[in-house]
mmCIF file with all atom_site columns, C-alpha atoms in Angstrom:
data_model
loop_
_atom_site.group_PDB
_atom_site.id
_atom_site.type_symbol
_atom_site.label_atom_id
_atom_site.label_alt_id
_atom_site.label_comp_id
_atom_site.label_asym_id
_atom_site.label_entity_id
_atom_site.label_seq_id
_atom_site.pdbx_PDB_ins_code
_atom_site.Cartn_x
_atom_site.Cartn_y
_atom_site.Cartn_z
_atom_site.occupancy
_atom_site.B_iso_or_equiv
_atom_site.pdbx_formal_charge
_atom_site.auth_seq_id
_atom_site.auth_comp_id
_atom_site.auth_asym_id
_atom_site.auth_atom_id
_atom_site.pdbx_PDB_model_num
ATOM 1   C CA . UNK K 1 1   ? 0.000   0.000  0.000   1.00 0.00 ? 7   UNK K CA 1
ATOM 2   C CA . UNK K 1 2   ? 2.907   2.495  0.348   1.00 0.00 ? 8   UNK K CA 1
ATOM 3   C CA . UNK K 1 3   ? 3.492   1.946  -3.226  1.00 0.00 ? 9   UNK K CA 1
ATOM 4   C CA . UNK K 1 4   ? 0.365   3.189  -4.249  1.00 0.00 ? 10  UNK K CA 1
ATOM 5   C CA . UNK K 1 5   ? 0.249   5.778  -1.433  1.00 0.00 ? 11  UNK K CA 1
ATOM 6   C CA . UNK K 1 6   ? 3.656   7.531  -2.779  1.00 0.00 ? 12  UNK K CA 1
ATOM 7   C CA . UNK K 1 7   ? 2.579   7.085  -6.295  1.00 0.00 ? 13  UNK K CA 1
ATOM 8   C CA . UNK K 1 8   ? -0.754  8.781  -5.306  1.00 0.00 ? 14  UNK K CA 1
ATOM 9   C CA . UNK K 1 9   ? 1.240   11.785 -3.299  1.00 0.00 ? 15  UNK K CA 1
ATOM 10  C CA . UNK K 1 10  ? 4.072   12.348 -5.709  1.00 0.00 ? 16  UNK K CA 1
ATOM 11  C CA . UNK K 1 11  ? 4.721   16.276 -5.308  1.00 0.00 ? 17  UNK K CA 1
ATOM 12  C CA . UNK K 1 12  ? 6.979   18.153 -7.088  1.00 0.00 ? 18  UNK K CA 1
ATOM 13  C CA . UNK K 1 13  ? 9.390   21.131 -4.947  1.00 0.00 ? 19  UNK K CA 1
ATOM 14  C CA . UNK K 1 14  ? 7.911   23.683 -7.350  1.00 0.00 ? 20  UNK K CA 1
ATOM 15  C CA . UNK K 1 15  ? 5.487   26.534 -5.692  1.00 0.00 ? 21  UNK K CA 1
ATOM 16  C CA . UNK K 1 16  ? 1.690   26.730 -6.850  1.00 0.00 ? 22  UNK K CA 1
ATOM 17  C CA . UNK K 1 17  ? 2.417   23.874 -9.247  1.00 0.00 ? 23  UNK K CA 1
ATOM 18  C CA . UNK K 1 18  ? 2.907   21.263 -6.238  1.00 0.00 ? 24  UNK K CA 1
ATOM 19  C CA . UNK K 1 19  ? 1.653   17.765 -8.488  1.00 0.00 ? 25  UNK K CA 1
ATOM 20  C CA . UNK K 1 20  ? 2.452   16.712 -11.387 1.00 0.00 ? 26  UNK K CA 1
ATOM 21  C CA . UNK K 1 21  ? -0.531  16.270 -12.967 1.00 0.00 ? 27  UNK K CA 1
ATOM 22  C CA . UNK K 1 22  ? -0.959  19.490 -12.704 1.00 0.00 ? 28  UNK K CA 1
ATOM 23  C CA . UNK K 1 23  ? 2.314   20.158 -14.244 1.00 0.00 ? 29  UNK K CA 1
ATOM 24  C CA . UNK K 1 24  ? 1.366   17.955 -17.347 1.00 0.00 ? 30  UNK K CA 1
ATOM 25  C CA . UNK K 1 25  ? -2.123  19.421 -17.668 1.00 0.00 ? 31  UNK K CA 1
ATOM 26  C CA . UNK K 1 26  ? -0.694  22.830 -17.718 1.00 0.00 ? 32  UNK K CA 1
ATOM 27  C CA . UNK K 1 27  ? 1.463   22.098 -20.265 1.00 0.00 ? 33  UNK K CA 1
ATOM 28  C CA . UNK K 1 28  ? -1.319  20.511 -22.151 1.00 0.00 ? 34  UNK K CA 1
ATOM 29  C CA . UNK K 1 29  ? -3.267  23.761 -21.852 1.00 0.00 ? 35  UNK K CA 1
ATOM 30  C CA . UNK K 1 30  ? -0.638  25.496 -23.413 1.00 0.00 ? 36  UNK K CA 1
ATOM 31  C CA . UNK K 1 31  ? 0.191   23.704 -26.113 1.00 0.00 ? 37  UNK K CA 1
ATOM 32  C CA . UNK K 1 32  ? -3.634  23.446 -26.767 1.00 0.00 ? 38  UNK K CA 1
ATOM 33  C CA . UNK K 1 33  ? -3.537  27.176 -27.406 1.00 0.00 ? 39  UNK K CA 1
ATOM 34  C CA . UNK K 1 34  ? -2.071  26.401 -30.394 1.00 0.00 ? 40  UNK K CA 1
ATOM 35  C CA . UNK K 1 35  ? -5.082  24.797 -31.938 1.00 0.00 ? 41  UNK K CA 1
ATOM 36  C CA . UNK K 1 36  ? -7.384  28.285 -31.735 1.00 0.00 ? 42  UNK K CA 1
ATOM 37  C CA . UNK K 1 37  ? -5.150  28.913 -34.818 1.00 0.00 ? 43  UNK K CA 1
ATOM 38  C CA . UNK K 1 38  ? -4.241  26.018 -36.584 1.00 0.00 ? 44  UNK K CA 1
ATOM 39  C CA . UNK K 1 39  ? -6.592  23.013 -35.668 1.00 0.00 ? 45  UNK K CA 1
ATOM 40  C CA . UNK K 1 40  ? -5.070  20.443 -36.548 1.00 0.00 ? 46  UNK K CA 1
ATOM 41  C CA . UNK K 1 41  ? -3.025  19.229 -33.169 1.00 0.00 ? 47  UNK K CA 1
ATOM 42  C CA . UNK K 1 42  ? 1.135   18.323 -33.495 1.00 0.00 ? 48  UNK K CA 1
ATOM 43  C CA . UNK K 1 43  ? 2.688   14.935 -33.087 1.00 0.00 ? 49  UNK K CA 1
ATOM 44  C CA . UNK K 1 44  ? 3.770   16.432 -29.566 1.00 0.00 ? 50  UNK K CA 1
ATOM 45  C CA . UNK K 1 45  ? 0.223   17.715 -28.690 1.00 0.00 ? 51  UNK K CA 1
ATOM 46  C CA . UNK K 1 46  ? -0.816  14.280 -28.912 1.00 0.00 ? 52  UNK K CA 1
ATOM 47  C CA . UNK K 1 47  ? 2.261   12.777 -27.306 1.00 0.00 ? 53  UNK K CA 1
ATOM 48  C CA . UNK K 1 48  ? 1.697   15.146 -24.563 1.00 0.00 ? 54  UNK K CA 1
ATOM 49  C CA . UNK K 1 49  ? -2.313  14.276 -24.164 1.00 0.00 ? 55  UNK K CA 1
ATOM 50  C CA . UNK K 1 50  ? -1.403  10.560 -24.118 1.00 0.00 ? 56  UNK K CA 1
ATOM 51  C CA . UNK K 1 51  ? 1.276   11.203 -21.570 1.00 0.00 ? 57  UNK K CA 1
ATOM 52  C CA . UNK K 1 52  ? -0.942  12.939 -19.395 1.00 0.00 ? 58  UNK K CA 1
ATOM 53  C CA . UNK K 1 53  ? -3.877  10.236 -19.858 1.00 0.00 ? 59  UNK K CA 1
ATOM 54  C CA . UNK K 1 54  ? -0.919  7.699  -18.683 1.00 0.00 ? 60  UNK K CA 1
ATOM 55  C CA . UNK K 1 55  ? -0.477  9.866  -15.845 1.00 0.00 ? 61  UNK K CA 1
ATOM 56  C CA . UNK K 1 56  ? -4.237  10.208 -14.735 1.00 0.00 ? 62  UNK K CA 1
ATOM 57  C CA . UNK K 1 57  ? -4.635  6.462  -15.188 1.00 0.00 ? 63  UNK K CA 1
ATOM 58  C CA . UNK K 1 58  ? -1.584  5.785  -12.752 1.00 0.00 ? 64  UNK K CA 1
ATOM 59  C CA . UNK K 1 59  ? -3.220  8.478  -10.199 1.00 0.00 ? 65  UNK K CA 1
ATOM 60  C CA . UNK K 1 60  ? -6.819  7.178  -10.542 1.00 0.00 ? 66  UNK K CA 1
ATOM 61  C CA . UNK K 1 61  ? -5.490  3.165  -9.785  1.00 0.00 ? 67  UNK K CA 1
ATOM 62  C CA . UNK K 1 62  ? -3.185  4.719  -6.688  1.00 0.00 ? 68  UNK K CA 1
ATOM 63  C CA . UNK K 1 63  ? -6.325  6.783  -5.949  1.00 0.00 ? 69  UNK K CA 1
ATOM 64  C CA . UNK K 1 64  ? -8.943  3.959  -6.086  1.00 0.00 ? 70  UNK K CA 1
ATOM 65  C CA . UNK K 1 65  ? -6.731  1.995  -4.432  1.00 0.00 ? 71  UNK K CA 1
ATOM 66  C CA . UNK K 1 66  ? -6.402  4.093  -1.157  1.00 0.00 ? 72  UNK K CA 1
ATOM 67  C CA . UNK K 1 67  ? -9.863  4.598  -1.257  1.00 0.00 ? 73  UNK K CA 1
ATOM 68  C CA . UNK K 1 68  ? -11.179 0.704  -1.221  1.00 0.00 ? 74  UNK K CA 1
ATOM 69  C CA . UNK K 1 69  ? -8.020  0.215  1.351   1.00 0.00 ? 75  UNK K CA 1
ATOM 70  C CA . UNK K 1 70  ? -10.537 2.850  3.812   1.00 0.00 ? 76  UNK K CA 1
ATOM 71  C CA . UNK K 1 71  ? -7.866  6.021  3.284   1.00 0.00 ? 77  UNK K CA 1
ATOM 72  C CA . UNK K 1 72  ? -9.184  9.692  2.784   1.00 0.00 ? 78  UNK K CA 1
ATOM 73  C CA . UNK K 1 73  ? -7.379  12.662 1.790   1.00 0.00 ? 79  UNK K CA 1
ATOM 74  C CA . UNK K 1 74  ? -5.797  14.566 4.440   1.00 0.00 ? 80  UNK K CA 1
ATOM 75  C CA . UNK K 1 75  ? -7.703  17.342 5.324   1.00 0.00 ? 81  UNK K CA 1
ATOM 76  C CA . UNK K 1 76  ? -10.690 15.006 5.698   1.00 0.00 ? 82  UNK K CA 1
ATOM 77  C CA . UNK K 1 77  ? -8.966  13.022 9.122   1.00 0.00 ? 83  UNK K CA 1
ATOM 78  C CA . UNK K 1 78  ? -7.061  13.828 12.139  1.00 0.00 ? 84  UNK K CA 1
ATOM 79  C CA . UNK K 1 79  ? -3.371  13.594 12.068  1.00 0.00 ? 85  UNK K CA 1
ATOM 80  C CA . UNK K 1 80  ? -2.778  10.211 14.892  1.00 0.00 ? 86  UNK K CA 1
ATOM 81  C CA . UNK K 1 81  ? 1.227   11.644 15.126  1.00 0.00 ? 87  UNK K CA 1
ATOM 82  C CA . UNK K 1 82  ? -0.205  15.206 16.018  1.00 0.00 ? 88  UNK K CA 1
ATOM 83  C CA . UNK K 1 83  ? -2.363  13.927 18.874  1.00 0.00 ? 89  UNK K CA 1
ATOM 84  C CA . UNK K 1 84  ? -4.742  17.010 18.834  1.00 0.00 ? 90  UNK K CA 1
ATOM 85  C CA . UNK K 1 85  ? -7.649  15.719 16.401  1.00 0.00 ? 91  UNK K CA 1
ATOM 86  C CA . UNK K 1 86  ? -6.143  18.401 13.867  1.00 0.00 ? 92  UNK K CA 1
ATOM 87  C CA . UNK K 1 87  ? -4.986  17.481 10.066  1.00 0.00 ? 93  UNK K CA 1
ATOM 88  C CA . UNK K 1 88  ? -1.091  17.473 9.117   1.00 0.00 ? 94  UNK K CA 1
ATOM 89  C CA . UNK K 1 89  ? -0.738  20.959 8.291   1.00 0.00 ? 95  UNK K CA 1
ATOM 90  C CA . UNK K 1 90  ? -3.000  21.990 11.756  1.00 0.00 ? 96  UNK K CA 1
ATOM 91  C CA . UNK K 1 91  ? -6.704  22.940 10.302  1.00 0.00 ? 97  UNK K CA 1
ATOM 92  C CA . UNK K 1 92  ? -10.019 20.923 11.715  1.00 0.00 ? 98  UNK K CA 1
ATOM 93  C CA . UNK K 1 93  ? -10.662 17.857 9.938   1.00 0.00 ? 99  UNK K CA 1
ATOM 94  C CA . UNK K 1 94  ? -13.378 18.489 7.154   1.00 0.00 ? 100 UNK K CA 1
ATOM 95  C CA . UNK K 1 95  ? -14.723 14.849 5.903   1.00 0.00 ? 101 UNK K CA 1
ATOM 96  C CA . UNK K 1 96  ? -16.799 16.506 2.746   1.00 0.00 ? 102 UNK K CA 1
ATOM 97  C CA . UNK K 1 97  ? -12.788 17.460 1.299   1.00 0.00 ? 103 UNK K CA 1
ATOM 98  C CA . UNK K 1 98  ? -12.813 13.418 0.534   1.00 0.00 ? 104 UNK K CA 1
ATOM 99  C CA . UNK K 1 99  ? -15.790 13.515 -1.644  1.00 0.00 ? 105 UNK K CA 1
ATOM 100 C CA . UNK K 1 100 ? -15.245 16.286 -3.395  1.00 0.00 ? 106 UNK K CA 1
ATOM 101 C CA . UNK K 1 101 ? -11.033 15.021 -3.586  1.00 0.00 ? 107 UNK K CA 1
ATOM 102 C CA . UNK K 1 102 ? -13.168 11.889 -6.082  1.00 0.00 ? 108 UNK K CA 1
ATOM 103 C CA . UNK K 1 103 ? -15.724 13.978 -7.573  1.00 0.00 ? 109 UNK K CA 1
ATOM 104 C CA . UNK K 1 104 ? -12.431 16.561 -8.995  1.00 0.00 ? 110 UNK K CA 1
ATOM 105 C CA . UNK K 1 105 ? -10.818 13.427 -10.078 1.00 0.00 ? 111 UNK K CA 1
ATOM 106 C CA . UNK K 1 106 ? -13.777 12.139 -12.221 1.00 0.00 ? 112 UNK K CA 1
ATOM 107 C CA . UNK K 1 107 ? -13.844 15.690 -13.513 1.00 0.00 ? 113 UNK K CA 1
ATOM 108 C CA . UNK K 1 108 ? -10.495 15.520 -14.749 1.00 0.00 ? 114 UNK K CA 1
ATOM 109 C CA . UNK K 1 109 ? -11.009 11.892 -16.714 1.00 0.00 ? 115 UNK K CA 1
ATOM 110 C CA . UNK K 1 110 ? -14.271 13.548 -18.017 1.00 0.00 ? 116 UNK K CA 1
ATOM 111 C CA . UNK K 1 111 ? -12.475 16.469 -19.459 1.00 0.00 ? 117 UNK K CA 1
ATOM 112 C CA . UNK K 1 112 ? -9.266  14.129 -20.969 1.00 0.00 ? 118 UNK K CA 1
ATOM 113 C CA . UNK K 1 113 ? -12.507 12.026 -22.408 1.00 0.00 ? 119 UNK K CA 1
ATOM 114 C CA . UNK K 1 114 ? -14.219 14.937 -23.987 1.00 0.00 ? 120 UNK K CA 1
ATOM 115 C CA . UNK K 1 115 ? -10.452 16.107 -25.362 1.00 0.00 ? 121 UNK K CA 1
ATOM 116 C CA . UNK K 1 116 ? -10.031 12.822 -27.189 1.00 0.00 ? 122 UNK K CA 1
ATOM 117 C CA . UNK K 1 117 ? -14.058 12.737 -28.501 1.00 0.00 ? 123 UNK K CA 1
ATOM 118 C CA . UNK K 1 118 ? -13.082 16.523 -29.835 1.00 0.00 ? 124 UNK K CA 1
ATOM 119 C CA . UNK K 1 119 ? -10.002 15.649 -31.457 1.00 0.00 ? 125 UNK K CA 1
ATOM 120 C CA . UNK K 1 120 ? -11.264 11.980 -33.211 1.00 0.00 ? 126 UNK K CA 1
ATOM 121 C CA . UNK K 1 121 ? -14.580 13.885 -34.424 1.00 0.00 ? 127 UNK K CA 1
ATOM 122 C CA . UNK K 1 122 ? -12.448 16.609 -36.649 1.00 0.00 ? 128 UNK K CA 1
ATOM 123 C CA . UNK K 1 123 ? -11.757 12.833 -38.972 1.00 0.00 ? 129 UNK K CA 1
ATOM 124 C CA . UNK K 1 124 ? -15.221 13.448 -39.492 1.00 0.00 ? 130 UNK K CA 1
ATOM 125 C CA . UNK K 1 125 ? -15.777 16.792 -40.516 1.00 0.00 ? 131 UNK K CA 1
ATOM 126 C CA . UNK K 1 126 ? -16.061 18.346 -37.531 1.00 0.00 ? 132 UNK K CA 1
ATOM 127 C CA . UNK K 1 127 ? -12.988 20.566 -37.363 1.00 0.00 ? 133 UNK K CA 1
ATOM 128 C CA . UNK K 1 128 ? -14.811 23.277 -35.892 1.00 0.00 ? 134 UNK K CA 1
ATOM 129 C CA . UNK K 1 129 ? -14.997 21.776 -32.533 1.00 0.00 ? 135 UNK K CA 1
ATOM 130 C CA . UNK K 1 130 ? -11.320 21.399 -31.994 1.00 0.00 ? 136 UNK K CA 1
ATOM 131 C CA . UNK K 1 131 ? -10.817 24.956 -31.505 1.00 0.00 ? 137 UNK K CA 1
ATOM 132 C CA . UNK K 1 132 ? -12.762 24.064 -28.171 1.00 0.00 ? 138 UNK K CA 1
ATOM 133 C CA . UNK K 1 133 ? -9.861  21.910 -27.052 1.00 0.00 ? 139 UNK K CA 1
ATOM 134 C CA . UNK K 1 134 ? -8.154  24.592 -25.257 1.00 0.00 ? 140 UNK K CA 1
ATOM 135 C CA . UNK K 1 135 ? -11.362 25.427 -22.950 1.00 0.00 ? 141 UNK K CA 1
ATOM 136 C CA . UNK K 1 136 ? -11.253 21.379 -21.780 1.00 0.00 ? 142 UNK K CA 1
ATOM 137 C CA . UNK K 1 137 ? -7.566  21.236 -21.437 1.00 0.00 ? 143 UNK K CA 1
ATOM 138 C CA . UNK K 1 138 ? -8.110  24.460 -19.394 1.00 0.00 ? 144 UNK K CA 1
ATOM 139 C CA . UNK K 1 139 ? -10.954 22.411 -17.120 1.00 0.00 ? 145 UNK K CA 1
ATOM 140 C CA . UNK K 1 140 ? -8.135  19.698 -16.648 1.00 0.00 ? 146 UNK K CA 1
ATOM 141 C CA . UNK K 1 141 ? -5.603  21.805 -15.026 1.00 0.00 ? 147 UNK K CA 1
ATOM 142 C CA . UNK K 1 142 ? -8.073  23.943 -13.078 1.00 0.00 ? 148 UNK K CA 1
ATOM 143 C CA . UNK K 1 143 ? -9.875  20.815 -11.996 1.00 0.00 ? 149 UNK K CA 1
ATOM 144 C CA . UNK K 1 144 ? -6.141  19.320 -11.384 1.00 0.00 ? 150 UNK K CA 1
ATOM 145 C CA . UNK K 1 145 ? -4.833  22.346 -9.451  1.00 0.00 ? 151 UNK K CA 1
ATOM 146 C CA . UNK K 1 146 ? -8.592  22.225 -7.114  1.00 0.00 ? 152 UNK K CA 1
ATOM 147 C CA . UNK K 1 147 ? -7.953  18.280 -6.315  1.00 0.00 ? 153 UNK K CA 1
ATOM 148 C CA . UNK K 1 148 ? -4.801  19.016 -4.812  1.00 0.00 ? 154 UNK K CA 1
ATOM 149 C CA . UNK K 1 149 ? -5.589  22.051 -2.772  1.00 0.00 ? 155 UNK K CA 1
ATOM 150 C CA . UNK K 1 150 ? -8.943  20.141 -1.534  1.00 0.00 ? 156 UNK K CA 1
ATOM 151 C CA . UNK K 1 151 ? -7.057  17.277 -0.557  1.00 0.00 ? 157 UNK K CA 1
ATOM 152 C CA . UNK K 1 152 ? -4.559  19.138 1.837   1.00 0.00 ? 158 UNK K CA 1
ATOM 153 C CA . UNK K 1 153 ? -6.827  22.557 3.063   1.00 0.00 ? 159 UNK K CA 1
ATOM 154 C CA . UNK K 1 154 ? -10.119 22.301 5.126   1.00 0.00 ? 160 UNK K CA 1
ATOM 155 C CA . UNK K 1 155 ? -13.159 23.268 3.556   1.00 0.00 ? 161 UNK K CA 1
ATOM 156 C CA . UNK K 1 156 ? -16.359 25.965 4.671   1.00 0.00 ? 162 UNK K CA 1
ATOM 157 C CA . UNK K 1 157 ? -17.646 22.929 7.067   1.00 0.00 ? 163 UNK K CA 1
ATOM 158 C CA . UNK K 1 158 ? -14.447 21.768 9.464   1.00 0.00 ? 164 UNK K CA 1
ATOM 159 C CA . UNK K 1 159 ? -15.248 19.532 11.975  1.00 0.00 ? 165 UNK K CA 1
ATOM 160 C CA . UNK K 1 160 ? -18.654 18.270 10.795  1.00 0.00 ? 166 UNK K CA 1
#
């Protein structure tokens, strides 16, 4: 289980950035940008998607793992090495922060999913709809970035 707990809490020593999937869906999102213009996506675009669907895929297993192993995030339990029914950076535990840790997750697949319906419709005709690529690859790393803040700060309802 510490496998999948490490793989699962991978963090990267760069400020605001902190994960790497949010890392790789940043990158994503920029290199979507490029598609408002040209819409047909790059050889790296695509390496870059798959690489972050890779990524997510590792993250959800690690994830769904924890979770069927009876683990929450940490801002939804007490800290047992702190002793003072407080989380590991100090705030009230806040059970919702677990929920909505999985519902950000299924976000992010959903967006990923809706990237790759986008990109195999323009093979039939429907070109238009890639210049929307950029606005889902934008959901990704917003919905990335949110996971990872709920999963370490409290929420509106601590200690309910």
């Amino acid at each position: 289980m510490n496998f999948w707990e490490a793989l699962h809490n991978f963090a990267l020593p760069i400020p605001i950035v902190g994960h790497y999937l949010v890392l790789l869906s940043a990158i994503l999102f920029v290199w979507s940008l490029a598609l408002i213009r040209n819409p047909t996506p790059s050889r790296g675009f695509l390496l870059v998607l798959r690489l972050n669907w890779l990524a997510y895929a590792l993250n959800t297993v690690a994830g769904l793992a924890l979770q069927f192993s009876g683990r929450h995030v940490p801002s939804a339990v007490a800290d047992a090495a702190r002793g003072d029914g407080r989380t590991i950076l100090g705030y009230l535990p806040d059970p919702s922060r677990h929920w909505e840790h999985l519902m950000y997750g299924l976000i992010a697949i959903l967006s990923l999913g809706g990237t790759e319906l986008i990109l195999n419709g323009r093979k039939y005709g429907m070109t238009r709809w890639v210049r929307f690529v950029p606005v889902a690859t934008l959901l990704l790393a917003a919905v990335a970035y949110r996971a990872v803040q709920v999963a370490y700060l409290p929420g509106a309802t601590p200690g309910t």
